[in-house]
Short mmCIF file of C-alpha atoms in Angstrom, two decimals:
data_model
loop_
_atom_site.label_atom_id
_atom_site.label_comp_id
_atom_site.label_asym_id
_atom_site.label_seq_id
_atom_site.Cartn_x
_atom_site.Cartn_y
_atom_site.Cartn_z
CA UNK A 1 6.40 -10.00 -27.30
CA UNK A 2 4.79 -8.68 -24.22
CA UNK A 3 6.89 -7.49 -21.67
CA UNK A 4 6.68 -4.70 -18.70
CA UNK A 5 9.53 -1.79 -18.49
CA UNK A 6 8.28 0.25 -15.34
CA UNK A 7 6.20 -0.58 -12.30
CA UNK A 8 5.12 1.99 -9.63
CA UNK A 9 3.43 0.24 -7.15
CA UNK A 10 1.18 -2.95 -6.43
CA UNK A 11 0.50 -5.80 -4.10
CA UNK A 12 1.66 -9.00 -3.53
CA UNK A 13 -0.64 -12.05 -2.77
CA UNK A 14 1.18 -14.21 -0.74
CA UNK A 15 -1.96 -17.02 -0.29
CA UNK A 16 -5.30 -17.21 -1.74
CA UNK A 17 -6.65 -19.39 1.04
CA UNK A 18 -8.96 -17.73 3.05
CA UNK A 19 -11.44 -18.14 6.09
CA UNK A 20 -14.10 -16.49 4.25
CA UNK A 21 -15.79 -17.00 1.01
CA UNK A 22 -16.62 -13.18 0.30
CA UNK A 23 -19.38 -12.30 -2.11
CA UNK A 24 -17.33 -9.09 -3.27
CA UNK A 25 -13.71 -10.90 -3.61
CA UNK A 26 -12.32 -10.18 -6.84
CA UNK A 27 -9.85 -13.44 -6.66
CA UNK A 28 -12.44 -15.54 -5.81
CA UNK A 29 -10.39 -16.65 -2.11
CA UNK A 30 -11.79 -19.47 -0.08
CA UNK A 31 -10.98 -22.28 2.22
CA UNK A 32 -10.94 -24.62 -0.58
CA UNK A 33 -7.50 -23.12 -1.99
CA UNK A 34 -3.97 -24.98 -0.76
CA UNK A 35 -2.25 -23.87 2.15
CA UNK A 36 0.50 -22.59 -0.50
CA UNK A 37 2.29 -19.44 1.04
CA UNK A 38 5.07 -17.33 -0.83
CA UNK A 39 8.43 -18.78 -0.33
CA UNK A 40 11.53 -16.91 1.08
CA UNK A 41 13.19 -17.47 -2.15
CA UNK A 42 10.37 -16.54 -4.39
CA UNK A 43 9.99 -13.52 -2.33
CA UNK A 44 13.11 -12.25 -3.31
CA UNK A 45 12.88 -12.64 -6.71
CA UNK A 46 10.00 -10.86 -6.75
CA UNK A 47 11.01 -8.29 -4.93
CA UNK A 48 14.38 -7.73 -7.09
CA UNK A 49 12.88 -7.35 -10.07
CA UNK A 50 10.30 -5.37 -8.47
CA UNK A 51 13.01 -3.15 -7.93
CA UNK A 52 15.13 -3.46 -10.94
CA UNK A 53 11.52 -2.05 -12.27
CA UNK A 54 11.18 0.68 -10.54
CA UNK A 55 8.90 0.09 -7.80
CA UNK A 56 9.49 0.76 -4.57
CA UNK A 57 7.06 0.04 -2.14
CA UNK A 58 3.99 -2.47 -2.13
CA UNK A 59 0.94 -3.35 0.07
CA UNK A 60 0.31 -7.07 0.94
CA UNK A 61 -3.08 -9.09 0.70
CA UNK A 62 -4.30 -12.61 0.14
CA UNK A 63 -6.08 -14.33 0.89
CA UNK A 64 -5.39 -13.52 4.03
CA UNK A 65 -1.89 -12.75 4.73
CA UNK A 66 -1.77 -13.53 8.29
CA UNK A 67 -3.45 -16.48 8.63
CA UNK A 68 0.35 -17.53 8.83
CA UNK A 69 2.09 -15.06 10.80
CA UNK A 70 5.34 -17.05 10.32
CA UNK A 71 5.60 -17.14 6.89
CA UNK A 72 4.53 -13.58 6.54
CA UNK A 73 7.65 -12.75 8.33
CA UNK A 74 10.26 -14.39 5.51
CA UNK A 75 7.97 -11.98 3.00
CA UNK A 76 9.10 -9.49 4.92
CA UNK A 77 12.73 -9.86 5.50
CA UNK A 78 12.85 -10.18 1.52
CA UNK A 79 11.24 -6.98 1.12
CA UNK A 80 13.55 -5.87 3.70
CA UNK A 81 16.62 -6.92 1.66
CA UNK A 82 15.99 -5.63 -1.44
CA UNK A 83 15.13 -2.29 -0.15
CA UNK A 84 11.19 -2.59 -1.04
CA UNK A 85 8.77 -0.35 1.80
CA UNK A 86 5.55 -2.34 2.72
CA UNK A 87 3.10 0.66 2.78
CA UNK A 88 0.12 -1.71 4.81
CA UNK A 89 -1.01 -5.18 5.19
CA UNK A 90 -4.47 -6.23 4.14
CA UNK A 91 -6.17 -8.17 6.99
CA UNK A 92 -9.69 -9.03 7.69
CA UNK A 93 -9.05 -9.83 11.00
CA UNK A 94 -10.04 -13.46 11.33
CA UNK A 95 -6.82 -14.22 13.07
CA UNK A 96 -7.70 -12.42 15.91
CA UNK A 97 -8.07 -14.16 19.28
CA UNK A 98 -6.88 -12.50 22.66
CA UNK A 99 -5.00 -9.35 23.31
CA UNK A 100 -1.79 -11.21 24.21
CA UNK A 101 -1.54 -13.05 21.01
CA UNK A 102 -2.47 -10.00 18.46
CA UNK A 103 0.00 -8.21 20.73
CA UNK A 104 3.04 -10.66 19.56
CA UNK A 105 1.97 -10.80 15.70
CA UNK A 106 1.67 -6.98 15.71
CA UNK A 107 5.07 -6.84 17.78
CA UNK A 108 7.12 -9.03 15.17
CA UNK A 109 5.30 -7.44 11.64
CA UNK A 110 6.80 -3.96 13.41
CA UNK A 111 9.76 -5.48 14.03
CA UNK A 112 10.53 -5.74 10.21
CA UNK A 113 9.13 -2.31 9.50
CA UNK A 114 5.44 -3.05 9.05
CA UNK A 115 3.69 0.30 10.58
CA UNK A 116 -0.05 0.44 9.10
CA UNK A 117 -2.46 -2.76 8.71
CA UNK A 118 -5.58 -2.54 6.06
CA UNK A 119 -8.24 -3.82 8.55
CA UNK A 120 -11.42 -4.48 6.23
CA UNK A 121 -14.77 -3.06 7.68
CA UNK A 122 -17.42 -4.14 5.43
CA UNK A 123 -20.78 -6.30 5.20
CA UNK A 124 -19.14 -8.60 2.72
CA UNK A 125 -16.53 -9.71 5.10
CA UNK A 126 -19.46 -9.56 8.62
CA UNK A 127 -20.85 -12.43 6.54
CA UNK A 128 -18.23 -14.65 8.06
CA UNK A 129 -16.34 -12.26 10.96
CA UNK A 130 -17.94 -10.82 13.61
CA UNK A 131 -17.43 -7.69 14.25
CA UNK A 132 -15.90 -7.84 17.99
CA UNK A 133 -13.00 -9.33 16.29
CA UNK A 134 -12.95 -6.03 13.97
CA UNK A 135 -12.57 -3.74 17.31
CA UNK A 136 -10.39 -5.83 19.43
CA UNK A 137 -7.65 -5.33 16.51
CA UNK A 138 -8.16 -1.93 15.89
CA UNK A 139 -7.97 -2.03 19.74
CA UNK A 140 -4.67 -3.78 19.54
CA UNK A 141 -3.24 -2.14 17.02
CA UNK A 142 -3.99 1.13 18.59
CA UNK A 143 -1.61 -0.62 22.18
CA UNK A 144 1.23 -1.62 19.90
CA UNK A 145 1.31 1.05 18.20
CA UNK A 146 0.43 0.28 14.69
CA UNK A 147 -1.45 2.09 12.48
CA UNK A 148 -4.51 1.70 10.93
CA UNK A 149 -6.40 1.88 7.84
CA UNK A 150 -9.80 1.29 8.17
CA UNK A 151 -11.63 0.34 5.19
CA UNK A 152 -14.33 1.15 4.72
CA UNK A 153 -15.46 3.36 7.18
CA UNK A 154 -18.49 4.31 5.52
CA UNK A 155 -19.62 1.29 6.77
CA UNK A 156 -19.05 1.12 10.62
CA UNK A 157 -22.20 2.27 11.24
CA UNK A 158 -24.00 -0.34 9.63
CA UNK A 159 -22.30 -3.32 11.05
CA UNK A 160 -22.04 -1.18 13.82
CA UNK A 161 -26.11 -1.54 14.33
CA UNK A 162 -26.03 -5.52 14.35
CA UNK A 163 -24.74 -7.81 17.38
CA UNK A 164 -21.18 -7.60 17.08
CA UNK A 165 -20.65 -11.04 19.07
CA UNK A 166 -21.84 -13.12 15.35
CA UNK A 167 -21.64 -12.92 11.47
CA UNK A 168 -24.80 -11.24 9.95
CA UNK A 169 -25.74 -12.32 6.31
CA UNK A 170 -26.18 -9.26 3.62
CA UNK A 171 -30.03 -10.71 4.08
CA UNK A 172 -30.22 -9.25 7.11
CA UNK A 173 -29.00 -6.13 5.89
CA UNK A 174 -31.13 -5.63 2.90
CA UNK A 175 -33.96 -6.41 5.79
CA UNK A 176 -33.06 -3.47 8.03
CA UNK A 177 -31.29 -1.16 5.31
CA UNK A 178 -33.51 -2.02 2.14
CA UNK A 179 -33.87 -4.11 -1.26
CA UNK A 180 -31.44 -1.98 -2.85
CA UNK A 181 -28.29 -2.23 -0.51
CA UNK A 182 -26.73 -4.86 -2.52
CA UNK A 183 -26.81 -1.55 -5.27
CA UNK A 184 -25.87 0.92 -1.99
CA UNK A 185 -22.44 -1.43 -1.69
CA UNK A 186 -21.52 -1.48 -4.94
CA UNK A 187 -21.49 2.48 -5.30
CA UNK A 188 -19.64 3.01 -2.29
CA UNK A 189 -16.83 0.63 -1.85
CA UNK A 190 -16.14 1.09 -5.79
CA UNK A 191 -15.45 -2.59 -6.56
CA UNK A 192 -13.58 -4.25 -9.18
CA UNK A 193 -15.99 -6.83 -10.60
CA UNK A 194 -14.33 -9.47 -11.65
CA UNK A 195 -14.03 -12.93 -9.88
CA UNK A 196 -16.62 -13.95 -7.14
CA UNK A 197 -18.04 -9.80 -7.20
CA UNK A 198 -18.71 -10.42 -10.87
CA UNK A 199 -20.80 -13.65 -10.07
CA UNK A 200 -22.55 -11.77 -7.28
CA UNK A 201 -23.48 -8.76 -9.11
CA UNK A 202 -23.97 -10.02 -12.55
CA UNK A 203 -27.43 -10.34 -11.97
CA UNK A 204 -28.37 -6.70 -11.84
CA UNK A 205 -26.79 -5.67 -14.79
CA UNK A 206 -27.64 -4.94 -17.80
CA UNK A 207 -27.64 -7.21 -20.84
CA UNK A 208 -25.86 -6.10 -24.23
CA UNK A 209 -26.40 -8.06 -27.71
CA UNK A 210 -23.52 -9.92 -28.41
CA UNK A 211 -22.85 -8.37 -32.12
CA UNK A 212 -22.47 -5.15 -29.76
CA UNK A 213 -19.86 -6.13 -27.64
CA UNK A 214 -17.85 -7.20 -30.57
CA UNK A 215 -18.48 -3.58 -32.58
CA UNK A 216 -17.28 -1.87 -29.64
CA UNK A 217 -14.10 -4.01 -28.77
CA UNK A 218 -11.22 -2.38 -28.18
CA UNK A 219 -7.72 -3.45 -26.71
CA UNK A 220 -8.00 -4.26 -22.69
CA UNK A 221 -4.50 -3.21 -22.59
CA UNK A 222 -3.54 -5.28 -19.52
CA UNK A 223 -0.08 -4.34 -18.85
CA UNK A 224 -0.97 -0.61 -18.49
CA UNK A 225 -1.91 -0.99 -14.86
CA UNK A 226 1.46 0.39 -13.12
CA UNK A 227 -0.01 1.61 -10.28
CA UNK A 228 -2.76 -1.19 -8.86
CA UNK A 229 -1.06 -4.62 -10.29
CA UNK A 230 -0.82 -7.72 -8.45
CA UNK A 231 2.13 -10.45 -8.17
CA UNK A 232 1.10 -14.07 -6.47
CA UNK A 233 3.17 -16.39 -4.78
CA UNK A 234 3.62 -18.05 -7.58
CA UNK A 235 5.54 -15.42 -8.94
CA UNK A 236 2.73 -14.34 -11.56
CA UNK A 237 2.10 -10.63 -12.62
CA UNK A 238 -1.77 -10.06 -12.42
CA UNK A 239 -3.51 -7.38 -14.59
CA UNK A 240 -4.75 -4.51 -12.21
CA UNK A 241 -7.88 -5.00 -13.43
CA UNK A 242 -8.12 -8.97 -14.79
CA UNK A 243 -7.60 -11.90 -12.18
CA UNK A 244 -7.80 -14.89 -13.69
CA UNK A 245 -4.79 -13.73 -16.10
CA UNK A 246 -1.05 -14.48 -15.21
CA UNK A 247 1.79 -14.16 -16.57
CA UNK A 248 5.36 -15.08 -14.64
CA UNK A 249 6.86 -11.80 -13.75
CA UNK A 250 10.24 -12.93 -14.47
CA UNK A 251 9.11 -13.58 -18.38
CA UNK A 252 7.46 -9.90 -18.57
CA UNK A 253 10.68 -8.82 -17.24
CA UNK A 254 12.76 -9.46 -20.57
CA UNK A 255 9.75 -10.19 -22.78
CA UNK A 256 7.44 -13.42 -22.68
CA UNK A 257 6.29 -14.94 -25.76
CA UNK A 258 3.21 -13.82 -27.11
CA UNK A 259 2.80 -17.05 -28.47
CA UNK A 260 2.51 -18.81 -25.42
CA UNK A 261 0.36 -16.67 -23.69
CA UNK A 262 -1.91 -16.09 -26.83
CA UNK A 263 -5.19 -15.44 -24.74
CA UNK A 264 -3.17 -12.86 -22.80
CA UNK A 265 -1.87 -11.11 -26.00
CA UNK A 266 -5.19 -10.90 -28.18
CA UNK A 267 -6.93 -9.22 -25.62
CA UNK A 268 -3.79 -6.68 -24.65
CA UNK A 269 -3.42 -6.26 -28.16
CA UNK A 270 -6.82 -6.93 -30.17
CA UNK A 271 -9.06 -6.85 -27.59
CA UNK A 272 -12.89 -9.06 -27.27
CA UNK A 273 -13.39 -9.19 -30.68
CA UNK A 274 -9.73 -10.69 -31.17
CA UNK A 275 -10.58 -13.64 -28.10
CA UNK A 276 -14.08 -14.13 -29.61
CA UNK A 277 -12.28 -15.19 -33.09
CA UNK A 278 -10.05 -17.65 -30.94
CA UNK A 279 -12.31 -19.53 -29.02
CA UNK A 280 -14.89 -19.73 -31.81
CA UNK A 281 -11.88 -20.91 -34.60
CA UNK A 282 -10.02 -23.16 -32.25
CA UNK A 283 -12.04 -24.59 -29.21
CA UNK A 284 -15.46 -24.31 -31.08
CA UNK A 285 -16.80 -21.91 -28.64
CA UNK A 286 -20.96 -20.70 -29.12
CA UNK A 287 -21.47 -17.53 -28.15
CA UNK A 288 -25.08 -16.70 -26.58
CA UNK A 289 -26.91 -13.63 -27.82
CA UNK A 290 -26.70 -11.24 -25.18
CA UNK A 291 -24.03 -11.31 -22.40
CA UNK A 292 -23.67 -8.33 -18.95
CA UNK A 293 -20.61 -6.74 -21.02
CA UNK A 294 -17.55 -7.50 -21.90
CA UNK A 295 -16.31 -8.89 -18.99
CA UNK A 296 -19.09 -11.49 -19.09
CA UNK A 297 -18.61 -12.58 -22.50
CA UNK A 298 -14.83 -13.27 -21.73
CA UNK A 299 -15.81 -14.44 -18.00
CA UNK A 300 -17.57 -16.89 -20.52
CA UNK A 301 -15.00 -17.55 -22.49
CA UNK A 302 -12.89 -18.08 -19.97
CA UNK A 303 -14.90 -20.92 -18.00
CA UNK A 304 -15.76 -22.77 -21.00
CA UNK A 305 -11.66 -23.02 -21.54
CA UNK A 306 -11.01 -23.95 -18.42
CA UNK A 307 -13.58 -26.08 -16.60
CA UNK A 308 -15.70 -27.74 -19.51
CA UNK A 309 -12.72 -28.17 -21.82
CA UNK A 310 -10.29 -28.78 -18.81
CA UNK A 311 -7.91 -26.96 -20.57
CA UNK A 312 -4.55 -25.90 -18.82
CA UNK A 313 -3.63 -22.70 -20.77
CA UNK A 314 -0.65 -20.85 -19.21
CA UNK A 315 -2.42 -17.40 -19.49
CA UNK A 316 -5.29 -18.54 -17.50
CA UNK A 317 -4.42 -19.22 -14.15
CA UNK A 318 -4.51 -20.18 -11.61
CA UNK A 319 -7.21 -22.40 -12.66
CA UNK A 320 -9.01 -22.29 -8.55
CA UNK A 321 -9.89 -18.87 -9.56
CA UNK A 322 -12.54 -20.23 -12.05
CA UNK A 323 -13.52 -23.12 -9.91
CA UNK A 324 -14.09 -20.76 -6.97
#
């Protein structure tokens, strides 16, 4: 049975569709997902057991979360009701138009106790954002009288240095920064590579035999993360570390089947090796003889399932994270 008794403190992803197809972003968002936002209803639930868990306060992303600034707002009054705090909202500031308009959004998301936005500053997201749209809602924000965290602003300078009036490609900033920026990124923002990041970076790392892999597996122990984990607006419980996985938070709640989420369980309880033995036993899988780690080799795993099988496995969703 796998099932989760405490929770400390995690997001909730109330849309995957984005404006921006990021080269860093871990749940691989895009325009092509639906326009699905978290209900009002499934809001609540989420939050309840949230609660009934032990955590008290989360941070909202997407996606991006304000893309709708109406349905943000029943999010919100959930949280409001079941006595969860919102500690920031992830933005990238796409949204952003005019003064008056920010002024509005920024007006309401106070009005049900929102005080700090996450406002991303990075060259991932100045692919597709320019950066004017960066200061006007830091400007904003600073008028209304919300707080902000700026992240990263190890960065600022860099964008900083380009015409903030269009989108700049990383190209153009391995051109004026150097070859290895792409490496330069990766050390400072500290990201989790898994989803689109693992795609981007999986060419610079190193390759590991696949007999290796399998003599070092160990359990990935994905319910441990009680301090970084996700929930969709589906209602799913994602690893802290592992998108791609899901799991209904309302089964984890009171103990979900291990048989129905067999993936899930091998690797929480087995580990590689245990997922290896699976694939190759019941969906024929052929491993290759060297993989980038781990995470590759179950990446691998993974797609085969889902997009050349067309498998729809209830551990591995949801499925626009693989086609993405």
């Amino acid at each position: 049975m796998l099932k989760i008794d405490y929770l400390v403190s995690g997001g909730i992803i109330t849309n995957y569709k984005c404006t921006s197809v990021c080269k860093h972003c871990c749940y691989s968002s895009s325009p092509n997902w639906s326009d699905d936002y978290m209900t009002a209803a499934m809001a609540d639930e989420v939050f309840s057991i949230l609660r009934s868990l032990g955590c008290y306060h989360v941070h909202i992303g997407g996606g991006e979360p304000l893309l709708k600034p109406d349905k943000i707002l029943d999010v919100l009054d959930a949280a409001r009701k079941n006595n969860i705090e919102i500690e920031y909202i992830e933005t990238n500031s796409s949204w952003y138009r005019d003064e008056t308009s920010s002024n509005a959004i920024l007006k309401e998301l106070k009005a049900y106790g929102v005080n700090t936005l996450l406002i991303s500053i990075d060259p991932f997201h100045n692919e597709y954002i320019p950066f004017w749209k960066v200061k006007a809602l830091i400007e904003a924000c600073s008028k209304a009288g919300m707080k902000v965290f700026p992240w990263l602003m190890e960065f600022w300078d860099d964008i900083d240095s380009m015409d903030d009036e269009k989108p700049h490609s990383l190209d153009e900033y391995k051109q004026l920064f150097g070859h290895d920026y792409m490496m330069q990124l990766l050390k400072k923002y500290g990201l989790n590579l898994k989803g689109r990041a693992f795609k981007t970076y999986k060419p610079m790392m190193k390759r590991q035999p696949f007999e290796q892999i399998l003599n070092e597996s160990i359990p990935c122990k994905l319910l441990s993360g009680i301090y970084h984990f996700h929930i969709d607006l589906y209602g799913n419980f994602i690893p802290q570390s592992c998108p791609g996985f899901s799991i209904p938070l309302r089964e984890l709640a009171h103990g979900a089947d291990s048989e129905k989420y067999r993936i899930f369980n091998t690797l929480e309880s087995v580990g590689i090796r245990g997922f290896v033995e699976l694939a190759e036993k019941e969906y024929r899988y052929k491993p290759r003889e060297e993989y980038a780690g781990k995470c590759d080799l179950c990446y691998d795993m993974r797609n085969f399932l889902v997009l050349e099988l067309g498998l729809d496995l209830a551990d591995l969703k949801p499925v626009n994270h693989y086609k993405y």
